Amino acid sequence: MAETRILDGRETVLLEFVCCLADGVGAQAKGHFFGCRNLGVTGAEMRGAVELVRRLAGQLGLVSFLERVREGENEGEGEGEFRFLKKAGSW
């Protein structure tokens, strides 16, 4: 974990999650995703973080990223390495 005088553990793990998600590394993002839950990040905060990354990717024209990273709100979506993201809806 990082120095806690600037960011606490909760903020640090959320930032780590966002960075891993933005880098498209599902396994690492998944670990930090559940770390966020363990440190008290709410589902709304997680969904907001995912949406922030999506919007940035959209503004940069990263269509392939947007296709890979889906929360899977509809049946049959989110079947890839990022399917864990839909769990934030039940937090």
PDB file of C-alpha atoms in Angstrom:
ATOM      1  CA  MET A   1       0.000   0.000   0.000  1.00  0.00           C
ATOM      2  CA  ALA A   2       1.020   3.586  -0.527  1.00  0.00           C
ATOM      3  CA  GLU A   3       1.902   6.251   2.005  1.00  0.00           C
ATOM      4  CA  THR A   4      -1.329   6.863   3.926  1.00  0.00           C
ATOM      5  CA  ARG A   5      -0.816  10.545   4.720  1.00  0.00           C
ATOM      6  CA  ILE A   6      -2.037  11.438   1.232  1.00  0.00           C
ATOM      7  CA  LEU A   7      -4.336   8.566   0.222  1.00  0.00           C
ATOM      8  CA  ASP A   8      -5.774   6.083   2.680  1.00  0.00           C
ATOM      9  CA  GLY A   9      -5.987   2.364   1.928  1.00  0.00           C
ATOM     10  CA  ARG A  10      -9.486   2.642   0.512  1.00  0.00           C
ATOM     11  CA  GLU A  11      -8.522   5.410  -1.908  1.00  0.00           C
ATOM     12  CA  THR A  12      -5.314   3.608  -2.862  1.00  0.00           C
ATOM     13  CA  VAL A  13      -7.016   0.334  -3.767  1.00  0.00           C
ATOM     14  CA  LEU A  14      -9.668   2.195  -5.772  1.00  0.00           C
ATOM     15  CA  LEU A  15      -6.939   4.004  -7.704  1.00  0.00           C
ATOM     16  CA  GLU A  16      -5.127   0.710  -8.284  1.00  0.00           C
ATOM     17  CA  PHE A  17      -8.363  -0.787  -9.608  1.00  0.00           C
ATOM     18  CA  VAL A  18      -8.942   2.123 -12.005  1.00  0.00           C
ATOM     19  CA  CYS A  19      -5.365   1.921 -13.310  1.00  0.00           C
ATOM     20  CA  CYS A  20      -5.589  -1.835 -13.903  1.00  0.00           C
ATOM     21  CA  LEU A  21      -8.974  -1.478 -15.585  1.00  0.00           C
ATOM     22  CA  ALA A  22      -7.682   1.314 -17.826  1.00  0.00           C
ATOM     23  CA  ASP A  23      -4.666  -0.832 -18.724  1.00  0.00           C
ATOM     24  CA  GLY A  24      -7.017  -3.682 -19.653  1.00  0.00           C
ATOM     25  CA  VAL A  25      -5.446  -6.218 -17.299  1.00  0.00           C
ATOM     26  CA  GLY A  26      -8.451  -8.163 -16.071  1.00  0.00           C
ATOM     27  CA  ALA A  27      -6.784 -10.451 -13.538  1.00  0.00           C
ATOM     28  CA  GLN A  28      -5.129  -7.580 -11.682  1.00  0.00           C
ATOM     29  CA  ALA A  29      -8.243  -5.415 -11.923  1.00  0.00           C
ATOM     30  CA  LYS A  30     -10.293  -8.264 -10.453  1.00  0.00           C
ATOM     31  CA  GLY A  31      -8.009  -8.531  -7.424  1.00  0.00           C
ATOM     32  CA  HIS A  32      -8.224  -4.808  -6.752  1.00  0.00           C
ATOM     33  CA  PHE A  33     -11.979  -4.884  -7.434  1.00  0.00           C
ATOM     34  CA  PHE A  34     -12.535  -7.278  -4.548  1.00  0.00           C
ATOM     35  CA  GLY A  35      -9.955  -5.423  -2.468  1.00  0.00           C
ATOM     36  CA  CYS A  36     -12.139  -2.348  -2.910  1.00  0.00           C
ATOM     37  CA  ARG A  37     -15.093  -4.205  -1.505  1.00  0.00           C
ATOM     38  CA  ASN A  38     -13.063  -5.455   1.445  1.00  0.00           C
ATOM     39  CA  LEU A  39     -12.005  -1.886   2.244  1.00  0.00           C
ATOM     40  CA  GLY A  40     -15.540  -0.480   2.080  1.00  0.00           C
ATOM     41  CA  VAL A  41     -15.844   1.030  -1.392  1.00  0.00           C
ATOM     42  CA  THR A  42     -19.543   1.079  -2.252  1.00  0.00           C
ATOM     43  CA  GLY A  43     -21.138  -0.368  -5.360  1.00  0.00           C
ATOM     44  CA  ALA A  44     -22.093   3.124  -6.502  1.00  0.00           C
ATOM     45  CA  GLU A  45     -18.479   4.255  -6.175  1.00  0.00           C
ATOM     46  CA  MET A  46     -17.277   1.213  -8.128  1.00  0.00           C
ATOM     47  CA  ARG A  47     -19.824   1.758 -10.880  1.00  0.00           C
ATOM     48  CA  GLY A  48     -18.756   5.411 -11.003  1.00  0.00           C
ATOM     49  CA  ALA A  49     -15.099   4.433 -11.330  1.00  0.00           C
ATOM     50  CA  VAL A  50     -15.899   2.016 -14.158  1.00  0.00           C
ATOM     51  CA  GLU A  51     -17.998   4.659 -15.906  1.00  0.00           C
ATOM     52  CA  LEU A  52     -15.167   7.189 -15.595  1.00  0.00           C
ATOM     53  CA  VAL A  53     -12.750   4.784 -17.293  1.00  0.00           C
ATOM     54  CA  ARG A  54     -15.325   4.054 -20.003  1.00  0.00           C
ATOM     55  CA  ARG A  55     -15.886   7.732 -20.717  1.00  0.00           C
ATOM     56  CA  LEU A  56     -12.174   8.405 -20.974  1.00  0.00           C
ATOM     57  CA  ALA A  57     -11.769   5.436 -23.318  1.00  0.00           C
ATOM     58  CA  GLY A  58     -14.676   6.695 -25.403  1.00  0.00           C
ATOM     59  CA  GLN A  59     -13.179  10.170 -25.683  1.00  0.00           C
ATOM     60  CA  LEU A  60      -9.912   8.608 -26.820  1.00  0.00           C
ATOM     61  CA  GLY A  61     -11.725   6.475 -29.396  1.00  0.00           C
ATOM     62  CA  LEU A  62     -10.679   3.178 -27.829  1.00  0.00           C
ATOM     63  CA  VAL A  63     -13.565   1.147 -29.211  1.00  0.00           C
ATOM     64  CA  SER A  64     -11.884  -2.224 -28.681  1.00  0.00           C
ATOM     65  CA  PHE A  65     -11.384  -1.376 -25.003  1.00  0.00           C
ATOM     66  CA  LEU A  66     -15.034  -0.429 -24.641  1.00  0.00           C
ATOM     67  CA  GLU A  67     -16.086  -3.711 -26.226  1.00  0.00           C
ATOM     68  CA  ARG A  68     -13.845  -5.765 -23.914  1.00  0.00           C
ATOM     69  CA  VAL A  69     -14.769  -4.006 -20.689  1.00  0.00           C
ATOM     70  CA  ARG A  70     -18.488  -4.358 -20.246  1.00  0.00           C
ATOM     71  CA  GLU A  71     -20.354  -4.527 -17.004  1.00  0.00           C
ATOM     72  CA  GLY A  72     -22.841  -6.990 -18.443  1.00  0.00           C
ATOM     73  CA  GLU A  73     -26.138  -5.403 -17.445  1.00  0.00           C
ATOM     74  CA  ASN A  74     -27.924  -7.505 -20.063  1.00  0.00           C
ATOM     75  CA  GLU A  75     -28.017 -11.281 -20.197  1.00  0.00           C
ATOM     76  CA  GLY A  76     -25.125 -12.693 -22.189  1.00  0.00           C
ATOM     77  CA  GLU A  77     -22.891  -9.626 -21.904  1.00  0.00           C
ATOM     78  CA  GLY A  78     -19.698  -9.357 -19.942  1.00  0.00           C
ATOM     79  CA  GLU A  79     -18.691 -12.968 -20.524  1.00  0.00           C
ATOM     80  CA  GLY A  80     -14.975 -12.227 -20.872  1.00  0.00           C
ATOM     81  CA  GLU A  81     -12.248 -11.527 -18.386  1.00  0.00           C
ATOM     82  CA  PHE A  82     -14.135  -8.505 -17.026  1.00  0.00           C
ATOM     83  CA  ARG A  83     -17.412 -10.262 -16.177  1.00  0.00           C
ATOM     84  CA  PHE A  84     -16.687  -9.699 -12.470  1.00  0.00           C
ATOM     85  CA  LEU A  85     -17.611  -6.015 -12.946  1.00  0.00           C
ATOM     86  CA  LYS A  86     -21.327  -6.806 -12.896  1.00  0.00           C
ATOM     87  CA  LYS A  87     -20.994  -7.821  -9.233  1.00  0.00           C
ATOM     88  CA  ALA A  88     -20.701  -4.134  -8.264  1.00  0.00           C
ATOM     89  CA  GLY A  89     -24.424  -3.845  -8.971  1.00  0.00           C
ATOM     90  CA  SER A  90     -25.227  -6.029  -5.965  1.00  0.00           C
ATOM     91  CA  TRP A  91     -23.021  -4.231  -3.412  1.00  0.00           C
TER      92      TRP A  91
END
